[in-house]
């Protein structure tokens, strides 16, 4: 994702991938949250799903079902797609944009100089060295990049838990025809695709449309044996979590790959810093946390899009002072919120009567619409706003849908007044001026990551309204409105200040 963003911004990176080909490992089964809207802005979502993005009618938080359909402004978008399909799609897009990806090449060392990074690589034909302007570690929770850069990774390790997950089959009589869940005689129905908590642990039952069924069981204080993980061990864990009730499990049908995985303990960690000189971290290299609620791809891919345009601007020489540092000041708080709420969820799904009492109280709070809306925004990541110093409520927030103009990955001045084009004209080499009928302010400056950097104050004098039936003007002249006079345009000085703050000094004098 980062490589795609850099390429869109005119910088061609080199991607080193230590794997030699696609992974067969079963990982994420979909994406949730604001990242779906972000992928749609780049034209990537349509490659993953045949339908348009829609909010989820129901989701979960700490094994509480959330009736999101009751929210008029539900931000929790959801798409079910295997992670390997997401990886394939992004790799294909990177290749289309001319990015070089070297498979079977692994980072082995680095040394920073004032103006470059010396990168040691182990490749199929032996070790070699690269000189690069910057190095970004997108190499996961055990990041070699992070360790070589000497960036600490403090956090919490929970060693009471064991997670056991496998593809299985269950008898047809155990499948609930109404809900699609797992009907357990003597216990009840375990709903599908939601975490289900008991006094002894946690169950997730996922009967996918392709016919495969994934079962995950989390136990507490039930140590794993020294032997390899087996289906019999999963059976024993399920019986324990159900309080002694057995459910017959069989091996999965059909061709693999089939998942059979046991994970002991769990980590919640956040990098001490996201940047060390010319070395930066994105995704799991910067933060690891519980997978509950599926926040990982939402968080990590948004890291990449936030960093991409800022790093490209720095490489190309027009970035204002401190722009690259805003990657950490904006995205580390997002990481802090995810690590906070995933730790909270782990606590709320724990065993014991004291947790059950806490859940009773929390469940009562979730019946309040304001609390439900707050939790939904937390899950989606739509509660993240970036500091801009503006009092305008839309500034610092994710922009409304602007249609295909966002596919370029370039900064945009959305000017539906026809008066501000001349203000942005000196930045024409890096900022596009467009007119797009959209609800909200009559003019907005939108960053490449779709966050609003400036908006015409709502208290400004009435301005000409765009034709509601018009199509987006993809070729609006940067000099539009020049005859009106840049100084006379409402908000001109504030816009000029925002352009300079985020996109550097103008290339030409107005």
PDB file of C-alpha atoms in Angstrom, residues 49-193:
ATOM      1  CA  UNK A  49     -15.718  -6.723  -3.929  1.00  0.00           C
ATOM      2  CA  UNK A  50     -18.407  -6.601  -6.630  1.00  0.00           C
ATOM      3  CA  UNK A  51     -20.708  -4.452  -4.477  1.00  0.00           C
ATOM      4  CA  UNK A  52     -20.338  -0.887  -3.285  1.00  0.00           C
ATOM      5  CA  UNK A  53     -19.111  -0.288   0.281  1.00  0.00           C
ATOM      6  CA  UNK A  54     -21.925  -0.390   2.816  1.00  0.00           C
ATOM      7  CA  UNK A  55     -21.934  -0.115   6.615  1.00  0.00           C
ATOM      8  CA  UNK A  56     -22.379  -3.317   8.598  1.00  0.00           C
ATOM      9  CA  UNK A  57     -25.849  -3.865  10.078  1.00  0.00           C
ATOM     10  CA  UNK A  58     -24.268  -5.624  13.038  1.00  0.00           C
ATOM     11  CA  UNK A  59     -20.803  -5.926  14.484  1.00  0.00           C
ATOM     12  CA  UNK A  60     -19.240  -6.759  17.828  1.00  0.00           C
ATOM     13  CA  UNK A  61     -17.276  -5.174  20.613  1.00  0.00           C
ATOM     14  CA  UNK A  62     -15.892  -7.384  23.395  1.00  0.00           C
ATOM     15  CA  UNK A  63     -18.373 -10.119  22.353  1.00  0.00           C
ATOM     16  CA  UNK A  64     -21.306  -7.691  22.640  1.00  0.00           C
ATOM     17  CA  UNK A  65     -23.440  -7.624  19.472  1.00  0.00           C
ATOM     18  CA  UNK A  66     -23.870  -4.039  18.322  1.00  0.00           C
ATOM     19  CA  UNK A  67     -27.137  -3.113  16.522  1.00  0.00           C
ATOM     20  CA  UNK A  68     -25.453  -0.696  14.164  1.00  0.00           C
ATOM     21  CA  UNK A  69     -28.466  -0.527  11.851  1.00  0.00           C
ATOM     22  CA  UNK A  70     -30.014   1.827  14.423  1.00  0.00           C
ATOM     23  CA  UNK A  71     -27.370   4.469  13.681  1.00  0.00           C
ATOM     24  CA  UNK A  72     -28.216   6.972  10.967  1.00  0.00           C
ATOM     25  CA  UNK A  73     -24.503   7.743  10.486  1.00  0.00           C
ATOM     26  CA  UNK A  74     -23.027   4.259  10.958  1.00  0.00           C
ATOM     27  CA  UNK A  75     -19.266   4.449  10.187  1.00  0.00           C
ATOM     28  CA  UNK A  76     -18.512   0.713  10.532  1.00  0.00           C
ATOM     29  CA  UNK A  77     -17.932  -0.476   6.967  1.00  0.00           C
ATOM     30  CA  UNK A  78     -17.211  -4.177   6.515  1.00  0.00           C
ATOM     31  CA  UNK A  79     -16.027  -6.377   3.649  1.00  0.00           C
ATOM     32  CA  UNK A  80     -15.313 -10.097   3.820  1.00  0.00           C
ATOM     33  CA  UNK A  81     -12.265 -10.875   1.703  1.00  0.00           C
ATOM     34  CA  UNK A  82      -9.241 -13.077   2.515  1.00  0.00           C
ATOM     35  CA  UNK A  83      -6.035 -11.231   3.330  1.00  0.00           C
ATOM     36  CA  UNK A  84      -4.175 -13.071   0.586  1.00  0.00           C
ATOM     37  CA  UNK A  85      -6.616 -11.526  -1.930  1.00  0.00           C
ATOM     38  CA  UNK A  86      -5.917  -8.076  -0.461  1.00  0.00           C
ATOM     39  CA  UNK A  87      -2.171  -8.699  -0.759  1.00  0.00           C
ATOM     40  CA  UNK A  88      -2.517  -9.900  -4.370  1.00  0.00           C
ATOM     41  CA  UNK A  89      -4.598  -6.859  -5.304  1.00  0.00           C
ATOM     42  CA  UNK A  90      -2.131  -4.386  -3.812  1.00  0.00           C
ATOM     43  CA  UNK A  91       0.828  -6.169  -5.417  1.00  0.00           C
ATOM     44  CA  UNK A  92      -0.904  -6.040  -8.815  1.00  0.00           C
ATOM     45  CA  UNK A  93      -1.606  -2.327  -8.387  1.00  0.00           C
ATOM     46  CA  UNK A  94       1.996  -1.651  -7.352  1.00  0.00           C
ATOM     47  CA  UNK A  95       3.218  -3.454 -10.466  1.00  0.00           C
ATOM     48  CA  UNK A  96       0.863  -1.365 -12.641  1.00  0.00           C
ATOM     49  CA  UNK A  97       2.420   1.749 -11.142  1.00  0.00           C
ATOM     50  CA  UNK A  98       5.947   0.560 -11.999  1.00  0.00           C
ATOM     51  CA  UNK A  99       7.056  -0.503  -8.520  1.00  0.00           C
ATOM     52  CA  UNK A 100       9.854  -3.088  -8.332  1.00  0.00           C
ATOM     53  CA  UNK A 101       9.238  -5.915  -5.846  1.00  0.00           C
ATOM     54  CA  UNK A 102      12.134  -8.271  -5.088  1.00  0.00           C
ATOM     55  CA  UNK A 103      10.918 -11.592  -3.716  1.00  0.00           C
ATOM     56  CA  UNK A 104      13.216 -13.611  -1.488  1.00  0.00           C
ATOM     57  CA  UNK A 105      15.221 -10.586  -0.325  1.00  0.00           C
ATOM     58  CA  UNK A 106      15.526  -9.910   3.422  1.00  0.00           C
ATOM     59  CA  UNK A 107      16.947  -7.004   5.399  1.00  0.00           C
ATOM     60  CA  UNK A 108      20.042  -7.998   7.378  1.00  0.00           C
ATOM     61  CA  UNK A 109      21.573  -4.692   8.449  1.00  0.00           C
ATOM     62  CA  UNK A 110      21.366  -0.925   8.184  1.00  0.00           C
ATOM     63  CA  UNK A 111      23.518   2.124   8.864  1.00  0.00           C
ATOM     64  CA  UNK A 112      22.318   5.714   8.733  1.00  0.00           C
ATOM     65  CA  UNK A 113      24.255   8.600   7.209  1.00  0.00           C
ATOM     66  CA  UNK A 114      23.272  12.265   7.118  1.00  0.00           C
ATOM     67  CA  UNK A 115      21.741  11.994   3.658  1.00  0.00           C
ATOM     68  CA  UNK A 116      21.030   8.279   3.144  1.00  0.00           C
ATOM     69  CA  UNK A 117      20.601   4.824   4.631  1.00  0.00           C
ATOM     70  CA  UNK A 118      22.932   1.940   3.848  1.00  0.00           C
ATOM     71  CA  UNK A 119      20.793  -1.193   3.645  1.00  0.00           C
ATOM     72  CA  UNK A 120      22.322  -4.672   3.809  1.00  0.00           C
ATOM     73  CA  UNK A 121      20.229  -7.351   2.103  1.00  0.00           C
ATOM     74  CA  UNK A 122      20.362 -11.138   1.943  1.00  0.00           C
ATOM     75  CA  UNK A 123      19.188 -12.145  -1.530  1.00  0.00           C
ATOM     76  CA  UNK A 124      18.898 -15.453  -3.412  1.00  0.00           C
ATOM     77  CA  UNK A 125      22.299 -14.811  -5.021  1.00  0.00           C
ATOM     78  CA  UNK A 126      24.001 -13.688  -1.835  1.00  0.00           C
ATOM     79  CA  UNK A 127      24.308 -10.526   0.260  1.00  0.00           C
ATOM     80  CA  UNK A 128      24.458  -7.049  -1.250  1.00  0.00           C
ATOM     81  CA  UNK A 129      24.049  -3.405  -0.204  1.00  0.00           C
ATOM     82  CA  UNK A 130      21.623  -0.673  -1.260  1.00  0.00           C
ATOM     83  CA  UNK A 131      21.917   3.065  -0.696  1.00  0.00           C
ATOM     84  CA  UNK A 132      18.526   4.696  -0.201  1.00  0.00           C
ATOM     85  CA  UNK A 133      17.187   8.083   0.845  1.00  0.00           C
ATOM     86  CA  UNK A 134      14.828   6.453   3.358  1.00  0.00           C
ATOM     87  CA  UNK A 135      14.011   2.992   4.687  1.00  0.00           C
ATOM     88  CA  UNK A 136      10.503   2.031   5.852  1.00  0.00           C
ATOM     89  CA  UNK A 137       9.944  -1.110   7.890  1.00  0.00           C
ATOM     90  CA  UNK A 138       6.617  -2.746   7.087  1.00  0.00           C
ATOM     91  CA  UNK A 139       7.926  -6.062   8.368  1.00  0.00           C
ATOM     92  CA  UNK A 140       5.500  -7.007  11.115  1.00  0.00           C
ATOM     93  CA  UNK A 141       5.453  -7.395  14.859  1.00  0.00           C
ATOM     94  CA  UNK A 142       8.915  -8.963  14.967  1.00  0.00           C
ATOM     95  CA  UNK A 143      10.260  -6.178  12.752  1.00  0.00           C
ATOM     96  CA  UNK A 144      13.952  -6.526  11.927  1.00  0.00           C
ATOM     97  CA  UNK A 145      13.896  -2.881  10.838  1.00  0.00           C
ATOM     98  CA  UNK A 146      12.671  -1.726  14.225  1.00  0.00           C
ATOM     99  CA  UNK A 147      15.258  -3.785  16.077  1.00  0.00           C
ATOM    100  CA  UNK A 148      18.154  -2.638  13.888  1.00  0.00           C
ATOM    101  CA  UNK A 149      17.075   0.980  14.319  1.00  0.00           C
ATOM    102  CA  UNK A 150      17.107   0.542  18.095  1.00  0.00           C
ATOM    103  CA  UNK A 151      13.453   1.563  18.545  1.00  0.00           C
ATOM    104  CA  UNK A 152      11.931   0.197  21.748  1.00  0.00           C
ATOM    105  CA  UNK A 153       8.673  -1.759  21.716  1.00  0.00           C
ATOM    106  CA  UNK A 154       7.158  -1.503  25.206  1.00  0.00           C
ATOM    107  CA  UNK A 155       3.815  -2.953  26.126  1.00  0.00           C
ATOM    108  CA  UNK A 156       1.928  -5.744  27.859  1.00  0.00           C
ATOM    109  CA  UNK A 157       2.215  -9.513  27.489  1.00  0.00           C
ATOM    110  CA  UNK A 158      -0.753 -11.591  28.618  1.00  0.00           C
ATOM    111  CA  UNK A 159       0.386 -15.158  29.259  1.00  0.00           C
ATOM    112  CA  UNK A 160      -2.853 -16.653  30.640  1.00  0.00           C
ATOM    113  CA  UNK A 161      -4.427 -17.215  27.254  1.00  0.00           C
ATOM    114  CA  UNK A 162      -4.131 -19.817  24.522  1.00  0.00           C
ATOM    115  CA  UNK A 163      -5.908 -19.346  21.195  1.00  0.00           C
ATOM    116  CA  UNK A 164      -6.654 -22.468  19.139  1.00  0.00           C
ATOM    117  CA  UNK A 165      -8.036 -22.071  15.623  1.00  0.00           C
ATOM    118  CA  UNK A 166      -8.755 -24.577  12.851  1.00  0.00           C
ATOM    119  CA  UNK A 167     -10.925 -25.321   9.861  1.00  0.00           C
ATOM    120  CA  UNK A 168     -13.413 -27.994  10.917  1.00  0.00           C
ATOM    121  CA  UNK A 169     -16.672 -29.666   9.991  1.00  0.00           C
ATOM    122  CA  UNK A 170     -19.674 -29.986  12.301  1.00  0.00           C
ATOM    123  CA  UNK A 171     -22.714 -32.254  11.870  1.00  0.00           C
ATOM    124  CA  UNK A 172     -25.597 -30.721   9.934  1.00  0.00           C
ATOM    125  CA  UNK A 173     -27.857 -31.103  12.968  1.00  0.00           C
ATOM    126  CA  UNK A 174     -25.678 -28.580  14.837  1.00  0.00           C
ATOM    127  CA  UNK A 175     -26.160 -25.819  12.267  1.00  0.00           C
ATOM    128  CA  UNK A 176     -28.923 -23.396  13.164  1.00  0.00           C
ATOM    129  CA  UNK A 177     -31.103 -22.832  10.101  1.00  0.00           C
ATOM    130  CA  UNK A 178     -32.356 -19.428  11.278  1.00  0.00           C
ATOM    131  CA  UNK A 179     -29.167 -17.642  12.383  1.00  0.00           C
ATOM    132  CA  UNK A 180     -26.512 -19.723  10.632  1.00  0.00           C
ATOM    133  CA  UNK A 181     -24.891 -20.205  14.018  1.00  0.00           C
ATOM    134  CA  UNK A 182     -23.798 -23.301  15.924  1.00  0.00           C
ATOM    135  CA  UNK A 183     -26.707 -24.916  17.820  1.00  0.00           C
ATOM    136  CA  UNK A 184     -25.361 -26.764  20.861  1.00  0.00           C
ATOM    137  CA  UNK A 185     -27.862 -29.087  22.591  1.00  0.00           C
ATOM    138  CA  UNK A 186     -28.069 -28.280  26.270  1.00  0.00           C
ATOM    139  CA  UNK A 187     -26.397 -24.883  25.762  1.00  0.00           C
ATOM    140  CA  UNK A 188     -28.007 -22.801  23.020  1.00  0.00           C
ATOM    141  CA  UNK A 189     -26.941 -21.086  19.795  1.00  0.00           C
ATOM    142  CA  UNK A 190     -23.478 -19.624  19.278  1.00  0.00           C
ATOM    143  CA  UNK A 191     -23.991 -16.830  16.714  1.00  0.00           C
ATOM    144  CA  UNK A 192     -21.883 -16.833  13.535  1.00  0.00           C
ATOM    145  CA  UNK A 193     -19.033 -14.388  12.861  1.00  0.00           C
TER     146      UNK A 193
END
